[in-house]
């Protein structure tokens, strides 16, 4: 039976990286090491976290930092996903037993998403991990799919902006999607590291809540945001074709990336809703409707 005790985290200063570090520490189950870019500031990790500066261009630098680590959790920024290539090589060479690459989003194993250019870097890293397992099965990986973040600062503005009372309703507004709090994503990391056999070499799919655009608007209205909604309507199929057209013309703007994400996230049968989830295995309780309501209230009042 594999036991994971020493855990390294990269991207630990980021939006999801920091909650992951805080939960790993709070569990008191792990020794936590943070790898950070050369020159990055120490962002106030507690004294029991070992902080190591690394050079992501150097496999040697990464391998030396990863020696003795049982697991590597990556929360690398979206724009730096490709930099995990050296990390996978280094983790493999250093004898790391489990790598969790930076995913934390839609289900990229859904074949409909396979051709989306924005997801190619993440898909390439997962394929690299799969290849490493073939070379030596003592290395293993798990990816976490949580669909949208449900952050403390209401990261669902792109779906329904409950404060400004505006939304672009996609595909009629009744398509179910998943959203997951930072606490539950961090719990998924702990659940994987404490269930290494059950989670080896596969994605885990989790969510705190499953909801729809129309339900979020209805709850916001119940909470008093009754009037003045500015609603527009679109079809994610059209967003997809426009995104592919503009991308092929060299337009890689945030607007085009958002079109791909919206299609991947909210298109029915695409990557943002998981009918089967690993919540129970990983110890994720999820949110009741009252807790979702409380988060929406905070988002309205922010
Ligand atoms: N599902 C969702 O709704 C959602 C939303 C946002 C993000 N995500 C995903 O979650 C993962 C983490 O994203 P995040 O938003 O938490 O990341 P972030 O806060 O933007 O950045 C995470 C960390 O990456 C490290 N990093 C290393 N090289 C970098 C570079 N060249 N440029 C920028 N940062 C670099 C930095 O740590 P150091 O300075 O310590 O090296 C940074 O703090 C990504 O896979 C992203 O796609 C999902």
mmCIF file of N, CA and C in Angstrom, residues 114-181:
data_model
loop_
_atom_site.group_PDB
_atom_site.id
_atom_site.type_symbol
_atom_site.label_atom_id
_atom_site.label_comp_id
_atom_site.label_asym_id
_atom_site.label_seq_id
_atom_site.Cartn_x
_atom_site.Cartn_y
_atom_site.Cartn_z
ATOM 1 N N UNK A 114 -11.548 17.546 -27.397
ATOM 2 C CA UNK A 114 -10.185 17.147 -27.774
ATOM 3 C C UNK A 114 -9.556 18.079 -28.815
ATOM 4 N N UNK A 115 -10.385 18.706 -29.655
ATOM 5 C CA UNK A 115 -9.818 19.529 -30.724
ATOM 6 C C UNK A 115 -9.709 21.007 -30.344
ATOM 7 N N UNK A 116 -10.147 21.370 -29.144
ATOM 8 C CA UNK A 116 -10.104 22.790 -28.780
ATOM 9 C C UNK A 116 -8.659 23.234 -28.569
ATOM 10 N N UNK A 117 -8.226 24.265 -29.304
ATOM 11 C CA UNK A 117 -6.813 24.656 -29.185
ATOM 12 C C UNK A 117 -6.430 25.095 -27.778
ATOM 13 N N UNK A 118 -7.375 25.701 -27.058
ATOM 14 C CA UNK A 118 -7.005 26.228 -25.723
ATOM 15 C C UNK A 118 -6.674 25.100 -24.747
ATOM 16 N N UNK A 119 -7.134 23.892 -25.023
ATOM 17 C CA UNK A 119 -6.890 22.794 -24.074
ATOM 18 C C UNK A 119 -5.698 21.924 -24.466
ATOM 19 N N UNK A 120 -5.080 22.212 -25.615
ATOM 20 C CA UNK A 120 -3.985 21.332 -26.061
ATOM 21 C C UNK A 120 -2.839 21.244 -25.048
ATOM 22 N N UNK A 121 -2.421 22.355 -24.408
ATOM 23 C CA UNK A 121 -1.311 22.219 -23.444
ATOM 24 C C UNK A 121 -1.658 21.266 -22.292
ATOM 25 N N UNK A 122 -2.891 21.342 -21.765
ATOM 26 C CA UNK A 122 -3.261 20.449 -20.657
ATOM 27 C C UNK A 122 -3.342 19.001 -21.137
ATOM 28 N N UNK A 123 -3.902 18.803 -22.338
ATOM 29 C CA UNK A 123 -4.015 17.434 -22.866
ATOM 30 C C UNK A 123 -2.609 16.847 -23.075
ATOM 31 N N UNK A 124 -1.689 17.676 -23.586
ATOM 32 C CA UNK A 124 -0.319 17.192 -23.834
ATOM 33 C C UNK A 124 0.360 16.767 -22.532
ATOM 34 N N UNK A 125 0.127 17.502 -21.446
ATOM 35 C CA UNK A 125 0.754 17.140 -20.162
ATOM 36 C C UNK A 125 0.157 15.828 -19.653
ATOM 37 N N UNK A 126 -1.171 15.649 -19.798
ATOM 38 C CA UNK A 126 -1.760 14.376 -19.348
ATOM 39 C C UNK A 126 -1.196 13.214 -20.169
ATOM 40 N N UNK A 127 -1.054 13.428 -21.477
ATOM 41 C CA UNK A 127 -0.513 12.343 -22.322
ATOM 42 C C UNK A 127 0.940 12.028 -21.952
ATOM 43 N N UNK A 128 1.680 13.071 -21.596
ATOM 44 C CA UNK A 128 3.068 12.845 -21.157
ATOM 45 C C UNK A 128 3.077 11.995 -19.878
ATOM 46 N N UNK A 129 2.157 12.297 -18.960
ATOM 47 C CA UNK A 129 2.054 11.496 -17.724
ATOM 48 C C UNK A 129 1.715 10.049 -18.058
ATOM 49 N N UNK A 130 0.768 9.857 -18.993
ATOM 50 C CA UNK A 130 0.385 8.484 -19.376
ATOM 51 C C UNK A 130 1.588 7.720 -19.928
ATOM 52 N N UNK A 131 2.384 8.412 -20.711
ATOM 53 C CA UNK A 131 3.583 7.790 -21.292
ATOM 54 C C UNK A 131 4.569 7.386 -20.198
ATOM 55 N N UNK A 132 4.730 8.257 -19.199
ATOM 56 C CA UNK A 132 5.669 7.956 -18.100
ATOM 57 C C UNK A 132 5.225 6.712 -17.329
ATOM 58 N N UNK A 133 3.917 6.570 -17.140
ATOM 59 C CA UNK A 133 3.407 5.387 -16.419
ATOM 60 C C UNK A 133 3.780 4.117 -17.185
ATOM 61 N N UNK A 134 3.714 4.207 -18.526
ATOM 62 C CA UNK A 134 4.094 3.032 -19.337
ATOM 63 C C UNK A 134 5.568 2.697 -19.137
ATOM 64 N N UNK A 135 6.391 3.757 -18.992
ATOM 65 C CA UNK A 135 7.835 3.530 -18.829
ATOM 66 C C UNK A 135 8.157 2.967 -17.453
ATOM 67 N N UNK A 136 7.423 3.438 -16.430
ATOM 68 C CA UNK A 136 7.658 2.947 -15.060
ATOM 69 C C UNK A 136 6.398 3.169 -14.225
ATOM 70 N N UNK A 137 5.663 2.093 -13.954
ATOM 71 C CA UNK A 137 4.375 2.248 -13.254
ATOM 72 C C UNK A 137 4.496 2.675 -11.800
ATOM 73 N N UNK A 138 5.693 2.884 -11.278
ATOM 74 C CA UNK A 138 5.745 3.424 -9.913
ATOM 75 C C UNK A 138 5.417 4.931 -9.941
ATOM 76 N N UNK A 139 5.477 5.529 -11.134
ATOM 77 C CA UNK A 139 4.963 6.899 -11.319
ATOM 78 C C UNK A 139 3.470 6.787 -11.638
ATOM 79 N N UNK A 140 2.682 7.738 -11.163
ATOM 80 C CA UNK A 140 1.248 7.723 -11.469
ATOM 81 C C UNK A 140 0.724 9.164 -11.471
ATOM 82 N N UNK A 141 -0.470 9.345 -11.980
ATOM 83 C CA UNK A 141 -1.054 10.692 -12.063
ATOM 84 C C UNK A 141 -2.542 10.639 -11.742
ATOM 85 N N UNK A 142 -3.070 11.780 -11.367
ATOM 86 C CA UNK A 142 -4.526 11.974 -11.250
ATOM 87 C C UNK A 142 -4.813 13.399 -11.708
ATOM 88 N N UNK A 143 -5.869 13.600 -12.494
ATOM 89 C CA UNK A 143 -6.292 14.966 -12.811
ATOM 90 C C UNK A 143 -7.607 15.259 -12.079
ATOM 91 N N UNK A 144 -7.747 16.516 -11.666
ATOM 92 C CA UNK A 144 -8.963 16.937 -10.954
ATOM 93 C C UNK A 144 -9.814 17.781 -11.897
ATOM 94 N N UNK A 145 -11.060 17.358 -12.078
ATOM 95 C CA UNK A 145 -11.999 18.116 -12.914
ATOM 96 C C UNK A 145 -13.126 18.613 -12.014
ATOM 97 N N UNK A 146 -13.209 19.926 -11.888
ATOM 98 C CA UNK A 146 -14.178 20.538 -10.974
ATOM 99 C C UNK A 146 -15.119 21.478 -11.711
ATOM 100 N N UNK A 147 -15.049 21.461 -13.062
ATOM 101 C CA UNK A 147 -15.784 22.436 -13.871
ATOM 102 C C UNK A 147 -15.430 23.841 -13.392
ATOM 103 N N UNK A 148 -16.406 24.695 -13.084
ATOM 104 C CA UNK A 148 -16.025 26.079 -12.715
ATOM 105 C C UNK A 148 -15.575 26.174 -11.266
ATOM 106 N N UNK A 149 -14.649 27.081 -11.016
ATOM 107 C CA UNK A 149 -14.380 27.494 -9.637
ATOM 108 C C UNK A 149 -15.646 28.166 -9.084
ATOM 109 N N UNK A 150 -15.889 27.936 -7.779
ATOM 110 C CA UNK A 150 -16.911 28.714 -7.065
ATOM 111 C C UNK A 150 -16.158 29.417 -5.936
ATOM 112 N N UNK A 151 -15.429 30.459 -6.327
ATOM 113 C CA UNK A 151 -14.518 31.118 -5.383
ATOM 114 C C UNK A 151 -15.247 32.023 -4.420
ATOM 115 N N UNK A 152 -14.571 32.434 -3.342
ATOM 116 C CA UNK A 152 -15.195 33.308 -2.361
ATOM 117 C C UNK A 152 -15.585 34.660 -2.969
ATOM 118 N N UNK A 153 -14.963 34.997 -4.124
ATOM 119 C CA UNK A 153 -15.271 36.266 -4.789
ATOM 120 C C UNK A 153 -16.240 36.044 -5.966
ATOM 121 N N UNK A 154 -17.085 34.995 -5.877
ATOM 122 C CA UNK A 154 -18.086 34.704 -6.929
ATOM 123 C C UNK A 154 -17.445 34.652 -8.320
ATOM 124 N N UNK A 155 -16.790 33.536 -8.576
ATOM 125 C CA UNK A 155 -16.081 33.364 -9.844
ATOM 126 C C UNK A 155 -17.039 32.969 -10.974
ATOM 127 N N UNK A 156 -18.345 33.060 -10.706
ATOM 128 C CA UNK A 156 -19.325 32.704 -11.745
ATOM 129 C C UNK A 156 -19.899 33.928 -12.460
ATOM 130 N N UNK A 157 -19.214 35.065 -12.349
ATOM 131 C CA UNK A 157 -19.708 36.264 -13.044
ATOM 132 C C UNK A 157 -19.878 36.029 -14.540
ATOM 133 N N UNK A 158 -19.000 35.174 -15.098
ATOM 134 C CA UNK A 158 -19.090 34.934 -16.552
ATOM 135 C C UNK A 158 -20.348 34.141 -16.905
ATOM 136 N N UNK A 159 -21.004 33.572 -15.901
ATOM 137 C CA UNK A 159 -22.233 32.802 -16.125
ATOM 138 C C UNK A 159 -23.455 33.648 -15.768
ATOM 139 N N UNK A 160 -23.454 34.180 -14.536
ATOM 140 C CA UNK A 160 -24.493 35.125 -14.123
ATOM 141 C C UNK A 160 -23.826 36.134 -13.187
ATOM 142 N N UNK A 161 -23.871 37.403 -13.573
ATOM 143 C CA UNK A 161 -23.342 38.449 -12.704
ATOM 144 C C UNK A 161 -24.505 38.921 -11.821
ATOM 145 N N UNK A 162 -24.576 38.334 -10.612
ATOM 146 C CA UNK A 162 -25.738 38.607 -9.762
ATOM 147 C C UNK A 162 -25.693 40.004 -9.162
ATOM 148 N N UNK A 163 -24.511 40.605 -9.116
ATOM 149 C CA UNK A 163 -24.407 41.963 -8.570
ATOM 150 C C UNK A 163 -24.894 42.989 -9.595
ATOM 151 N N UNK A 164 -24.368 42.859 -10.824
ATOM 152 C CA UNK A 164 -24.751 43.810 -11.879
ATOM 153 C C UNK A 164 -26.063 43.408 -12.563
ATOM 154 N N UNK A 165 -26.595 42.235 -12.191
ATOM 155 C CA UNK A 165 -27.856 41.716 -12.742
ATOM 156 C C UNK A 165 -27.797 41.599 -14.261
ATOM 157 N N UNK A 166 -26.773 40.892 -14.711
ATOM 158 C CA UNK A 166 -26.697 40.671 -16.155
ATOM 159 C C UNK A 166 -26.166 39.267 -16.443
ATOM 160 N N UNK A 167 -26.620 38.729 -17.564
ATOM 161 C CA UNK A 167 -26.156 37.400 -17.966
ATOM 162 C C UNK A 167 -26.421 37.212 -19.444
ATOM 163 N N UNK A 168 -25.518 36.473 -20.080
ATOM 164 C CA UNK A 168 -25.788 36.010 -21.438
ATOM 165 C C UNK A 168 -26.291 34.571 -21.305
ATOM 166 N N UNK A 169 -27.572 34.374 -21.533
ATOM 167 C CA UNK A 169 -28.191 33.054 -21.327
ATOM 168 C C UNK A 169 -27.847 32.151 -22.507
ATOM 169 N N UNK A 170 -27.247 31.021 -22.162
ATOM 170 C CA UNK A 170 -26.746 30.150 -23.232
ATOM 171 C C UNK A 170 -27.631 28.911 -23.360
ATOM 172 N N UNK A 171 -27.969 28.576 -24.586
ATOM 173 C CA UNK A 171 -28.738 27.359 -24.891
ATOM 174 C C UNK A 171 -30.007 27.270 -24.037
ATOM 175 N N UNK A 172 -30.639 28.407 -23.782
ATOM 176 C CA UNK A 172 -31.918 28.433 -23.065
ATOM 177 C C UNK A 172 -31.800 28.586 -21.561
ATOM 178 N N UNK A 173 -30.620 28.353 -20.984
ATOM 179 C CA UNK A 173 -30.414 28.650 -19.553
ATOM 180 C C UNK A 173 -30.691 27.509 -18.605
ATOM 181 N N UNK A 174 -31.165 26.353 -19.145
ATOM 182 C CA UNK A 174 -31.481 25.229 -18.248
ATOM 183 C C UNK A 174 -30.444 24.107 -18.315
ATOM 184 N N UNK A 175 -29.311 24.374 -18.910
ATOM 185 C CA UNK A 175 -28.281 23.328 -19.009
ATOM 186 C C UNK A 175 -27.534 23.242 -17.672
ATOM 187 N N UNK A 176 -27.509 22.032 -17.100
ATOM 188 C CA UNK A 176 -26.827 21.828 -15.815
ATOM 189 C C UNK A 176 -25.320 21.966 -15.977
ATOM 190 N N UNK A 177 -24.681 22.601 -14.998
ATOM 191 C CA UNK A 177 -23.216 22.622 -14.946
ATOM 192 C C UNK A 177 -22.785 22.466 -13.493
ATOM 193 N N UNK A 178 -21.510 22.107 -13.314
ATOM 194 C CA UNK A 178 -20.946 21.933 -11.970
ATOM 195 C C UNK A 178 -20.091 23.147 -11.615
ATOM 196 N N UNK A 179 -20.041 23.431 -10.320
ATOM 197 C CA UNK A 179 -19.120 24.453 -9.812
ATOM 198 C C UNK A 179 -18.609 23.959 -8.468
ATOM 199 N N UNK A 180 -17.353 24.315 -8.153
ATOM 200 C CA UNK A 180 -16.711 23.728 -6.975
ATOM 201 C C UNK A 180 -15.953 24.790 -6.191
ATOM 202 N N UNK A 181 -16.146 24.764 -4.875
ATOM 203 C CA UNK A 181 -15.449 25.743 -4.022
ATOM 204 C C UNK A 181 -13.969 25.389 -3.918
#
